[in-house]
Amino acid sequence: MAWQNNVLRINLTSGVCSSEALNRDWAQAYLGQRGLGSKYLSEEVDPRVDPLSPENKLIIATGPLTATTAPTGGRSSAVTKGALTGAIAASNTGGMFGAELKMAGYDLLIIEGRAEQPVYLWIRDDKVQIRPADKLWGRSVWETEPWLRRELQEPQAKIASIGRAGEVGVKFACIVNDMDRAFGRSGVGAVMGSKHLKAIAVRGTRGVVVDDPRAFRAAVASTMAVLQPSPVRRRFTSRGTHNMMDVTNQFGSLPTRNCRDVQFEGVESINADAVRIPRRSDGKPSLQGNKACFACPIGCGRVATIDPASSLVNGEDPQGGDRGRYKLPSGGLEYETAFAFGPMCGVDDLDAINYVNFLCNEQGMDPISLGVSIAAAMELFEEGAITPAQTGGLDLRFGNAGALTRAAELSACGEGIGADIGLGAARLCAKYGRPELSMTVKGQEFPGYDPRALKGMGLAYATSNRGCCHMRARPLLHDFANVTTAGKAELVKTTQDLAGAIDSSGICMFTNVMFSPEHLAQMLDAACEGHWDLERMHEVGERIWNLERQFNLAAGFTRADDCLPVRTTTEPAVGGAGDGEVADITQMLTEYYSLRGWSQDGVPLAATLQRLGL
Amino acid sequence: MAWQNNVLRINLTSGVCSSEALNRDWAQAYLGQRGLGSKYLSEEVDPRVDPLSPENKLIIATGPLTATTAPTGGRSSAVTKGALTGAIAASNTGGMFGAELKMAGYDLLIIEGRAEQPVYLWIRDDKVQIRPADKLWGRSVWETEPWLRRELQEPQAKIASIGRAGEVGVKFACIVNDMDRAFGRSGVGAVMGSKHLKAIAVRGTRGVVVDDPRAFRAAVASTMAVLQPSPVRRRFTSRGTHNMMDVTNQFGSLPTRNCRDVQFEGVESINADAVRIPRRSDGKPSLQGNKACFACPIGCGRVATIDPASSLVNGEDPQGGDRGRYKLPSGGLEYETAFAFGPMCGVDDLDAINYVNFLCNEQGMDPISLGVSIAAAMELFEEGAITPAQTGGLDLRFGNAGALTRAAELSACGEGIGADIGLGAARLCAKYGRPELSMTVKGQEFPGYDPRALKGMGLAYATSNRGCCHMRARPLLHDFANVTTAGKAELVKTTQDLAGAIDSSGICMFTNVMFSPEHLAQMLDAACEGHWDLERMHEVGERIWNLERQFNLAAGFTRADDCLPVRTTTEPAVGGAGDGEVADITQMLTEYYSLRGWSQDGVPLAATLQRLGL
């Protein structure tokens, strides 16, 4: 058990909603969530389809531990062919939505086709409706969630929806759930928007049955016993991921001004200490507290406010709405958000960064991609490739906080220069004739780890199946200890496989630095049919990795796409541990392919596929 | 090079001082410091000798990187048969003394025999004198150092000496250098005292020549590039090792009240935050700043003061000296000191703990052993095995800060109940008929990690060649992630070998969590003749481990001595991650012996010895 053994299939073209039994062989081979969703996608979608066509599907997948008492067991994934990348996408969210979907009785929700008119889904256990969303279209996430709860007279409904960005086809639009959690990366929100699906509301009242409740309780207890006192857990709770900013800055791996620099002189204004400094206007700090996702004892999420004296919450609202909404406490800065709008854009204005972060939640945009795309636009502007006429007079220079906030507003609704920024950095830079200024891999923008100092992360970026990503492999600890490429290929391979299993289980990747994967294996073994141990987790993870690779190869990706931006491979870093270094993955990549059992073209060998049952 | 290729040999019985060429084959096989000192000791001392007899030798050994610019390259070791344990002892110190000895031109200083009357050594490059110390005998370390610099008219002299404790034969007396650094464990100070050697003063003005200066500079630079921005380094600098107290307390692995408990309700009064709280009397915190050893960019050492309003710095001095000396800033609390005098004795009085820490530096006692021995005495007292008449009316209960400070004072000079505490916990508990209350392994007291939650540490304690020790293996990170014995035997074995190499190199063990051992291998390879890589470091470490084991077996130790105190194996922990757990090393030990290539009696097999050239 642990799985609900039930798949909900919605065809938006025909309007048919049906449920079917889960393929239990696939569940045994791919676990759940990212793995199982990818298996269904691979079986049902031609990798060559246009991601925004009705032929693409959007799969919301839970894991076997989702909605159980496993610590952090509230995760779900959106699996589709990514609008931003054209590669297979699996975007992982927290919050409450995924657990609610599981408790409604479903492992997977498969959305097919395209509705004629905007619609939303209302799932209440086994009652499922496709309803018109014409009153919602054009509204933000922050309007959609309360509107739907009122409309459905169900205050307990959990909602995932797109904002303006997903409607207007921003390539990096995300799906936001629970107001400020998100299926964030690769443009899964654009896919949802292309299907004219505004929102999914769910209320689930069923339980989840685990295979051996007594063993499961014991496994959870022993995991909690390690997690609760873990020093890393304590730091995540007290400081959040934002804590990383001082580390990357000192190490010289904080991407700054579109990767011109690797250290940012303004970190002290925007780091995890800065959000604690009382403001002059009201004596309160930006940081208001923390919050946790379903079943999570960590609570790395932040809650923040903007200075009530700031024009950002008092001025005229270009969206035509009430700016008062920005005065309320809302999801605060994570490291990636802070990096993308701060150092990457050269901006050290904490209120501006908080505001743009709010805007991302409100209108459904991936903050990493938005920030890095604005940074690319800033460099294009400084280089003269984008003219003041094209920006409508906006002085789009690095460090201009006002330009950052305006560019973000324009991006959210696809207006003016924002329409081009909404293409993502790769298409933007290509359009303006300077493709080398795009800090992307496979069309997806850089997270906050410069690969010149962090060698393993460079390989992780280059080989990530969903485009540039810091969560698909975990070489960071070793990277911080050693500026070398030695041993990194094996580390990246191993942690990619492990991440595949964690991302398919229903629990959060961050636990990986707080308790050992044996704990997860024990919980899976108690919850699921079959014998689960660490070895099998690695095998499942490796199978998922190869399945995703197969999808991408069929979609047209080649070894040439396993690369890093030319700036990082030719312009040496200045300062920090990687001073004078460039990123060079050539040798690591050769070794990595070999370890993976792939040809030097990056194609899985027949023996590898056979070994993994692919 | 890197070695000085020179050994200074002092025979205190005959008064002969001579220098001889270093055995370079041994240097290639045992590196330096702990390894090389142990080789010389093994060759020259019968393992069955009484540690306090003239037949025992005391070897002060530097490593090839000592006195180089390698980060933290200021370490040296005191190698001897330990007075506390009867096992081979290698106590590692920082400060400036070791580098000065190396710069005087010596890799090793071998002290033999016993002087008729108290003496000290004065080494000024190749000028060496044995001088009478009758004016110094009876004085503290804090008096001896300035006295010697005045007497020798050499303000730059670096000094290692014993206090009262080493003179009166406290079994855990240490050798203190640079006022508050120490060759701390296993009673090496008692051995020095037994030789009637009060102090060693050194002034060295020579350089150290490395084999390939250009490569060495590059290796140091690349190590520094990783070390300087390391997040762990930053935490050691800002918080010191004291930071660990909250971690072990939350995890339920903070030995409390002689290991009756694993969590201490009073940590907030004595942790790394408490030393930062301004005092009411003078508005200053206990913590005054930090300090660094030779060539160390970390600076984990603390500088602290006692509240100037406290009776501890104002009352009558039982030593008859001036209590004003305790008002001056001096070496502050490390984690082990804070644990041993705080939770282990149930004491939450920060000034009392600081004072006893000062007393350890002043009179030359190992604070871990002193604290744990006082804790044992407290339990004996509460159990009625020690009577108020025997304590001279001292109410030696857990938590009594005044009893702690008085017991420490009595121990330092071997008076009253202090004479028994100075035997160490094992002999003390045996004397009072309750051997099971001694928290020791091979006669050496517990550091601050309870082995019921920390499974790997339990095996590390049991197998440590110098008696109970937390620095001979590094399973901590894995222990904190997983309360299990699985995989720990291999981890302990591997990190023991690595620690052997690090402890023999001249750099500090703490670097192990800040940069990878490859950096050390690169520095060694550039500094030393021969090819040095990680594989060879592990081989050298394993050779050292087996050599030490051979010494102990010949001294009479058996498998039965690789054990843990019965309390930890029979009384379950209450609270924290190890709630309900006892320590059980049986299976790990079997696996460990097998991995080591030892018989199940713990004796290295012929093939193992042959493989290591032993």
mmCIF file with all atom_site columns, C-alpha atoms in Angstrom, chain A residues 423-567:
data_model
loop_
_atom_site.group_PDB
_atom_site.id
_atom_site.type_symbol
_atom_site.label_atom_id
_atom_site.label_alt_id
_atom_site.label_comp_id
_atom_site.label_asym_id
_atom_site.label_entity_id
_atom_site.label_seq_id
_atom_site.pdbx_PDB_ins_code
_atom_site.Cartn_x
_atom_site.Cartn_y
_atom_site.Cartn_z
_atom_site.occupancy
_atom_site.B_iso_or_equiv
_atom_site.pdbx_formal_charge
_atom_site.auth_seq_id
_atom_site.auth_comp_id
_atom_site.auth_asym_id
_atom_site.auth_atom_id
_atom_site.pdbx_PDB_model_num
ATOM 1   C CA . LEU A 1 423 ? 10.909 34.223 -23.112 1.00 0.00 ? 423 LEU A CA 1
ATOM 2   C CA . GLY A 1 424 ? 13.658 33.253 -20.674 1.00 0.00 ? 424 GLY A CA 1
ATOM 3   C CA . ALA A 1 425 ? 17.308 34.243 -20.883 1.00 0.00 ? 425 ALA A CA 1
ATOM 4   C CA . ALA A 1 426 ? 18.267 31.890 -23.707 1.00 0.00 ? 426 ALA A CA 1
ATOM 5   C CA . ARG A 1 427 ? 15.592 33.048 -26.168 1.00 0.00 ? 427 ARG A CA 1
ATOM 6   C CA . LEU A 1 428 ? 16.000 36.664 -25.028 1.00 0.00 ? 428 LEU A CA 1
ATOM 7   C CA . CYS A 1 429 ? 19.750 36.737 -25.668 1.00 0.00 ? 429 CYS A CA 1
ATOM 8   C CA . ALA A 1 430 ? 19.355 34.921 -28.968 1.00 0.00 ? 430 ALA A CA 1
ATOM 9   C CA . LYS A 1 431 ? 16.699 37.430 -30.061 1.00 0.00 ? 431 LYS A CA 1
ATOM 10  C CA . TYR A 1 432 ? 19.028 40.341 -29.331 1.00 0.00 ? 432 TYR A CA 1
ATOM 11  C CA . GLY A 1 433 ? 21.974 38.687 -31.058 1.00 0.00 ? 433 GLY A CA 1
ATOM 12  C CA . ARG A 1 434 ? 24.083 37.946 -27.965 1.00 0.00 ? 434 ARG A CA 1
ATOM 13  C CA . PRO A 1 435 ? 23.421 34.271 -27.114 1.00 0.00 ? 435 PRO A CA 1
ATOM 14  C CA . GLU A 1 436 ? 26.630 34.101 -25.064 1.00 0.00 ? 436 GLU A CA 1
ATOM 15  C CA . LEU A 1 437 ? 25.076 36.340 -22.420 1.00 0.00 ? 437 LEU A CA 1
ATOM 16  C CA . SER A 1 438 ? 22.517 33.724 -21.458 1.00 0.00 ? 438 SER A CA 1
ATOM 17  C CA . MET A 1 439 ? 23.397 31.947 -18.196 1.00 0.00 ? 439 MET A CA 1
ATOM 18  C CA . THR A 1 440 ? 21.433 28.821 -18.996 1.00 0.00 ? 440 THR A CA 1
ATOM 19  C CA . VAL A 1 441 ? 21.819 25.110 -19.637 1.00 0.00 ? 441 VAL A CA 1
ATOM 20  C CA . LYS A 1 442 ? 19.267 23.428 -21.904 1.00 0.00 ? 442 LYS A CA 1
ATOM 21  C CA . GLY A 1 443 ? 17.425 26.742 -21.892 1.00 0.00 ? 443 GLY A CA 1
ATOM 22  C CA . GLN A 1 444 ? 16.998 26.846 -18.104 1.00 0.00 ? 444 GLN A CA 1
ATOM 23  C CA . GLU A 1 445 ? 18.529 29.565 -15.968 1.00 0.00 ? 445 GLU A CA 1
ATOM 24  C CA . PHE A 1 446 ? 21.347 29.229 -13.406 1.00 0.00 ? 446 PHE A CA 1
ATOM 25  C CA . PRO A 1 447 ? 20.684 28.756 -9.704  1.00 0.00 ? 447 PRO A CA 1
ATOM 26  C CA . GLY A 1 448 ? 22.908 30.556 -7.199  1.00 0.00 ? 448 GLY A CA 1
ATOM 27  C CA . TYR A 1 449 ? 26.081 28.480 -7.441  1.00 0.00 ? 449 TYR A CA 1
ATOM 28  C CA . ASP A 1 450 ? 28.784 29.621 -9.827  1.00 0.00 ? 450 ASP A CA 1
ATOM 29  C CA . PRO A 1 451 ? 30.416 26.542 -11.372 1.00 0.00 ? 451 PRO A CA 1
ATOM 30  C CA . ARG A 1 452 ? 33.892 28.050 -11.693 1.00 0.00 ? 452 ARG A CA 1
ATOM 31  C CA . ALA A 1 453 ? 34.662 27.461 -8.011  1.00 0.00 ? 453 ALA A CA 1
ATOM 32  C CA . LEU A 1 454 ? 32.168 24.644 -7.504  1.00 0.00 ? 454 LEU A CA 1
ATOM 33  C CA . LYS A 1 455 ? 33.418 22.014 -9.919  1.00 0.00 ? 455 LYS A CA 1
ATOM 34  C CA . GLY A 1 456 ? 30.959 19.239 -9.151  1.00 0.00 ? 456 GLY A CA 1
ATOM 35  C CA . MET A 1 457 ? 28.044 21.654 -9.401  1.00 0.00 ? 457 MET A CA 1
ATOM 36  C CA . GLY A 1 458 ? 29.256 22.512 -12.900 1.00 0.00 ? 458 GLY A CA 1
ATOM 37  C CA . LEU A 1 459 ? 28.878 18.911 -13.969 1.00 0.00 ? 459 LEU A CA 1
ATOM 38  C CA . ALA A 1 460 ? 25.528 18.714 -12.172 1.00 0.00 ? 460 ALA A CA 1
ATOM 39  C CA . TYR A 1 461 ? 24.309 21.778 -14.102 1.00 0.00 ? 461 TYR A CA 1
ATOM 40  C CA . ALA A 1 462 ? 25.508 20.402 -17.436 1.00 0.00 ? 462 ALA A CA 1
ATOM 41  C CA . THR A 1 463 ? 23.972 16.966 -17.040 1.00 0.00 ? 463 THR A CA 1
ATOM 42  C CA . SER A 1 464 ? 20.702 17.796 -15.286 1.00 0.00 ? 464 SER A CA 1
ATOM 43  C CA . ASN A 1 465 ? 17.867 16.273 -17.268 1.00 0.00 ? 465 ASN A CA 1
ATOM 44  C CA . ARG A 1 466 ? 15.504 19.173 -16.664 1.00 0.00 ? 466 ARG A CA 1
ATOM 45  C CA . GLY A 1 467 ? 17.992 21.889 -17.591 1.00 0.00 ? 467 GLY A CA 1
ATOM 46  C CA . CYS A 1 468 ? 20.233 23.811 -15.258 1.00 0.00 ? 468 CYS A CA 1
ATOM 47  C CA . CYS A 1 469 ? 19.498 22.760 -11.683 1.00 0.00 ? 469 CYS A CA 1
ATOM 48  C CA . HIS A 1 470 ? 21.104 22.636 -8.253  1.00 0.00 ? 470 HIS A CA 1
ATOM 49  C CA . MET A 1 471 ? 18.712 20.044 -6.811  1.00 0.00 ? 471 MET A CA 1
ATOM 50  C CA . ARG A 1 472 ? 19.325 17.105 -9.151  1.00 0.00 ? 472 ARG A CA 1
ATOM 51  C CA . ALA A 1 473 ? 22.704 16.249 -7.593  1.00 0.00 ? 473 ALA A CA 1
ATOM 52  C CA . ARG A 1 474 ? 24.324 17.187 -4.301  1.00 0.00 ? 474 ARG A CA 1
ATOM 53  C CA . PRO A 1 475 ? 28.081 17.693 -4.738  1.00 0.00 ? 475 PRO A CA 1
ATOM 54  C CA . LEU A 1 476 ? 28.070 20.891 -2.672  1.00 0.00 ? 476 LEU A CA 1
ATOM 55  C CA . LEU A 1 477 ? 29.766 19.723 0.530   1.00 0.00 ? 477 LEU A CA 1
ATOM 56  C CA . HIS A 1 478 ? 32.644 18.222 -1.404  1.00 0.00 ? 478 HIS A CA 1
ATOM 57  C CA . ASP A 1 479 ? 32.799 21.201 -3.712  1.00 0.00 ? 479 ASP A CA 1
ATOM 58  C CA . PHE A 1 480 ? 33.190 23.548 -0.769  1.00 0.00 ? 480 PHE A CA 1
ATOM 59  C CA . ALA A 1 481 ? 36.037 21.383 0.552   1.00 0.00 ? 481 ALA A CA 1
ATOM 60  C CA . ASN A 1 482 ? 37.935 21.022 -2.674  1.00 0.00 ? 482 ASN A CA 1
ATOM 61  C CA . VAL A 1 483 ? 38.256 23.146 -5.804  1.00 0.00 ? 483 VAL A CA 1
ATOM 62  C CA . THR A 1 484 ? 39.028 20.222 -8.054  1.00 0.00 ? 484 THR A CA 1
ATOM 63  C CA . THR A 1 485 ? 37.291 18.101 -10.643 1.00 0.00 ? 485 THR A CA 1
ATOM 64  C CA . ALA A 1 486 ? 38.775 14.880 -9.197  1.00 0.00 ? 486 ALA A CA 1
ATOM 65  C CA . GLY A 1 487 ? 36.174 12.448 -7.941  1.00 0.00 ? 487 GLY A CA 1
ATOM 66  C CA . LYS A 1 488 ? 33.282 14.720 -8.827  1.00 0.00 ? 488 LYS A CA 1
ATOM 67  C CA . ALA A 1 489 ? 31.901 12.642 -11.707 1.00 0.00 ? 489 ALA A CA 1
ATOM 68  C CA . GLU A 1 490 ? 31.213 9.714  -9.424  1.00 0.00 ? 490 GLU A CA 1
ATOM 69  C CA . LEU A 1 491 ? 29.800 11.987 -6.732  1.00 0.00 ? 491 LEU A CA 1
ATOM 70  C CA . VAL A 1 492 ? 27.444 13.661 -9.182  1.00 0.00 ? 492 VAL A CA 1
ATOM 71  C CA . LYS A 1 493 ? 26.331 10.328 -10.610 1.00 0.00 ? 493 LYS A CA 1
ATOM 72  C CA . THR A 1 494 ? 25.696 8.792  -7.195  1.00 0.00 ? 494 THR A CA 1
ATOM 73  C CA . THR A 1 495 ? 23.812 11.761 -5.782  1.00 0.00 ? 495 THR A CA 1
ATOM 74  C CA . GLN A 1 496 ? 21.761 12.136 -8.964  1.00 0.00 ? 496 GLN A CA 1
ATOM 75  C CA . ASP A 1 497 ? 20.557 8.571  -8.513  1.00 0.00 ? 497 ASP A CA 1
ATOM 76  C CA . LEU A 1 498 ? 19.840 9.125  -4.847  1.00 0.00 ? 498 LEU A CA 1
ATOM 77  C CA . ALA A 1 499 ? 18.010 12.381 -5.614  1.00 0.00 ? 499 ALA A CA 1
ATOM 78  C CA . GLY A 1 500 ? 15.875 10.513 -8.117  1.00 0.00 ? 500 GLY A CA 1
ATOM 79  C CA . ALA A 1 501 ? 14.691 8.181  -5.392  1.00 0.00 ? 501 ALA A CA 1
ATOM 80  C CA . ILE A 1 502 ? 14.119 10.950 -2.833  1.00 0.00 ? 502 ILE A CA 1
ATOM 81  C CA . ASP A 1 503 ? 12.224 13.074 -5.362  1.00 0.00 ? 503 ASP A CA 1
ATOM 82  C CA . SER A 1 504 ? 10.006 10.080 -6.106  1.00 0.00 ? 504 SER A CA 1
ATOM 83  C CA . SER A 1 505 ? 9.267  9.131  -2.508  1.00 0.00 ? 505 SER A CA 1
ATOM 84  C CA . GLY A 1 506 ? 7.082  11.970 -1.260  1.00 0.00 ? 506 GLY A CA 1
ATOM 85  C CA . ILE A 1 507 ? 9.609  13.550 1.101   1.00 0.00 ? 507 ILE A CA 1
ATOM 86  C CA . CYS A 1 508 ? 11.760 16.647 0.772   1.00 0.00 ? 508 CYS A CA 1
ATOM 87  C CA . MET A 1 509 ? 15.252 16.721 -0.733  1.00 0.00 ? 509 MET A CA 1
ATOM 88  C CA . PHE A 1 510 ? 16.543 18.910 2.099   1.00 0.00 ? 510 PHE A CA 1
ATOM 89  C CA . THR A 1 511 ? 16.261 15.955 4.481   1.00 0.00 ? 511 THR A CA 1
ATOM 90  C CA . ASN A 1 512 ? 19.206 14.522 2.599   1.00 0.00 ? 512 ASN A CA 1
ATOM 91  C CA . VAL A 1 513 ? 21.576 16.699 4.662   1.00 0.00 ? 513 VAL A CA 1
ATOM 92  C CA . MET A 1 514 ? 19.773 15.954 7.931   1.00 0.00 ? 514 MET A CA 1
ATOM 93  C CA . PHE A 1 515 ? 19.342 12.195 8.015   1.00 0.00 ? 515 PHE A CA 1
ATOM 94  C CA . SER A 1 516 ? 20.902 9.410  6.075   1.00 0.00 ? 516 SER A CA 1
ATOM 95  C CA . PRO A 1 517 ? 19.044 7.778  3.151   1.00 0.00 ? 517 PRO A CA 1
ATOM 96  C CA . GLU A 1 518 ? 18.872 4.550  5.148   1.00 0.00 ? 518 GLU A CA 1
ATOM 97  C CA . HIS A 1 519 ? 16.120 6.214  7.155   1.00 0.00 ? 519 HIS A CA 1
ATOM 98  C CA . LEU A 1 520 ? 14.152 6.843  3.996   1.00 0.00 ? 520 LEU A CA 1
ATOM 99  C CA . ALA A 1 521 ? 14.733 3.253  2.919   1.00 0.00 ? 521 ALA A CA 1
ATOM 100 C CA . GLN A 1 522 ? 13.368 2.042  6.259   1.00 0.00 ? 522 GLN A CA 1
ATOM 101 C CA . MET A 1 523 ? 10.267 4.195  5.952   1.00 0.00 ? 523 MET A CA 1
ATOM 102 C CA . LEU A 1 524 ? 9.687  3.056  2.368   1.00 0.00 ? 524 LEU A CA 1
ATOM 103 C CA . ASP A 1 525 ? 10.227 -0.555 3.343   1.00 0.00 ? 525 ASP A CA 1
ATOM 104 C CA . ALA A 1 526 ? 7.607  -0.289 6.071   1.00 0.00 ? 526 ALA A CA 1
ATOM 105 C CA . ALA A 1 527 ? 5.145  1.723  3.994   1.00 0.00 ? 527 ALA A CA 1
ATOM 106 C CA . CYS A 1 528 ? 5.339  -0.028 0.626   1.00 0.00 ? 528 CYS A CA 1
ATOM 107 C CA . GLU A 1 529 ? 4.916  -3.535 -0.672  1.00 0.00 ? 529 GLU A CA 1
ATOM 108 C CA . GLY A 1 530 ? 8.155  -5.173 -1.633  1.00 0.00 ? 530 GLY A CA 1
ATOM 109 C CA . HIS A 1 531 ? 11.571 -4.950 -0.038  1.00 0.00 ? 531 HIS A CA 1
ATOM 110 C CA . TRP A 1 532 ? 13.113 -1.476 -0.087  1.00 0.00 ? 532 TRP A CA 1
ATOM 111 C CA . ASP A 1 533 ? 16.679 -0.772 0.881   1.00 0.00 ? 533 ASP A CA 1
ATOM 112 C CA . LEU A 1 534 ? 19.375 1.696  -0.037  1.00 0.00 ? 534 LEU A CA 1
ATOM 113 C CA . GLU A 1 535 ? 20.596 -0.399 -2.914  1.00 0.00 ? 535 GLU A CA 1
ATOM 114 C CA . ARG A 1 536 ? 17.155 -0.502 -4.450  1.00 0.00 ? 536 ARG A CA 1
ATOM 115 C CA . MET A 1 537 ? 16.719 3.243  -3.982  1.00 0.00 ? 537 MET A CA 1
ATOM 116 C CA . HIS A 1 538 ? 19.914 3.807  -5.969  1.00 0.00 ? 538 HIS A CA 1
ATOM 117 C CA . GLU A 1 539 ? 18.714 1.385  -8.633  1.00 0.00 ? 539 GLU A CA 1
ATOM 118 C CA . VAL A 1 540 ? 15.336 3.113  -8.919  1.00 0.00 ? 540 VAL A CA 1
ATOM 119 C CA . GLY A 1 541 ? 17.063 6.482  -9.054  1.00 0.00 ? 541 GLY A CA 1
ATOM 120 C CA . GLU A 1 542 ? 19.384 5.310  -11.803 1.00 0.00 ? 542 GLU A CA 1
ATOM 121 C CA . ARG A 1 543 ? 16.435 3.893  -13.753 1.00 0.00 ? 543 ARG A CA 1
ATOM 122 C CA . ILE A 1 544 ? 14.609 7.214  -13.522 1.00 0.00 ? 544 ILE A CA 1
ATOM 123 C CA . TRP A 1 545 ? 17.712 9.098  -14.631 1.00 0.00 ? 545 TRP A CA 1
ATOM 124 C CA . ASN A 1 546 ? 18.104 6.921  -17.697 1.00 0.00 ? 546 ASN A CA 1
ATOM 125 C CA . LEU A 1 547 ? 14.398 7.101  -18.527 1.00 0.00 ? 547 LEU A CA 1
ATOM 126 C CA . GLU A 1 548 ? 14.554 10.902 -18.434 1.00 0.00 ? 548 GLU A CA 1
ATOM 127 C CA . ARG A 1 549 ? 17.687 10.806 -20.569 1.00 0.00 ? 549 ARG A CA 1
ATOM 128 C CA . GLN A 1 550 ? 15.949 8.611  -23.122 1.00 0.00 ? 550 GLN A CA 1
ATOM 129 C CA . PHE A 1 551 ? 13.082 11.096 -23.299 1.00 0.00 ? 551 PHE A CA 1
ATOM 130 C CA . ASN A 1 552 ? 15.467 13.987 -23.890 1.00 0.00 ? 552 ASN A CA 1
ATOM 131 C CA . LEU A 1 553 ? 17.482 12.133 -26.522 1.00 0.00 ? 553 LEU A CA 1
ATOM 132 C CA . ALA A 1 554 ? 14.250 11.371 -28.366 1.00 0.00 ? 554 ALA A CA 1
ATOM 133 C CA . ALA A 1 555 ? 13.308 15.036 -28.028 1.00 0.00 ? 555 ALA A CA 1
ATOM 134 C CA . GLY A 1 556 ? 16.502 15.940 -29.884 1.00 0.00 ? 556 GLY A CA 1
ATOM 135 C CA . PHE A 1 557 ? 19.030 16.707 -27.151 1.00 0.00 ? 557 PHE A CA 1
ATOM 136 C CA . THR A 1 558 ? 22.635 15.528 -27.672 1.00 0.00 ? 558 THR A CA 1
ATOM 137 C CA . ARG A 1 559 ? 25.977 15.572 -25.864 1.00 0.00 ? 559 ARG A CA 1
ATOM 138 C CA . ALA A 1 560 ? 26.419 19.136 -27.098 1.00 0.00 ? 560 ALA A CA 1
ATOM 139 C CA . ASP A 1 561 ? 23.570 20.160 -24.775 1.00 0.00 ? 561 ASP A CA 1
ATOM 140 C CA . ASP A 1 562 ? 25.477 18.868 -21.722 1.00 0.00 ? 562 ASP A CA 1
ATOM 141 C CA . CYS A 1 563 ? 27.452 22.071 -21.507 1.00 0.00 ? 563 CYS A CA 1
ATOM 142 C CA . LEU A 1 564 ? 27.933 25.280 -19.563 1.00 0.00 ? 564 LEU A CA 1
ATOM 143 C CA . PRO A 1 565 ? 27.617 28.910 -20.695 1.00 0.00 ? 565 PRO A CA 1
ATOM 144 C CA . VAL A 1 566 ? 30.730 30.078 -22.510 1.00 0.00 ? 566 VAL A CA 1
ATOM 145 C CA . ARG A 1 567 ? 31.290 32.853 -19.970 1.00 0.00 ? 567 ARG A CA 1
#
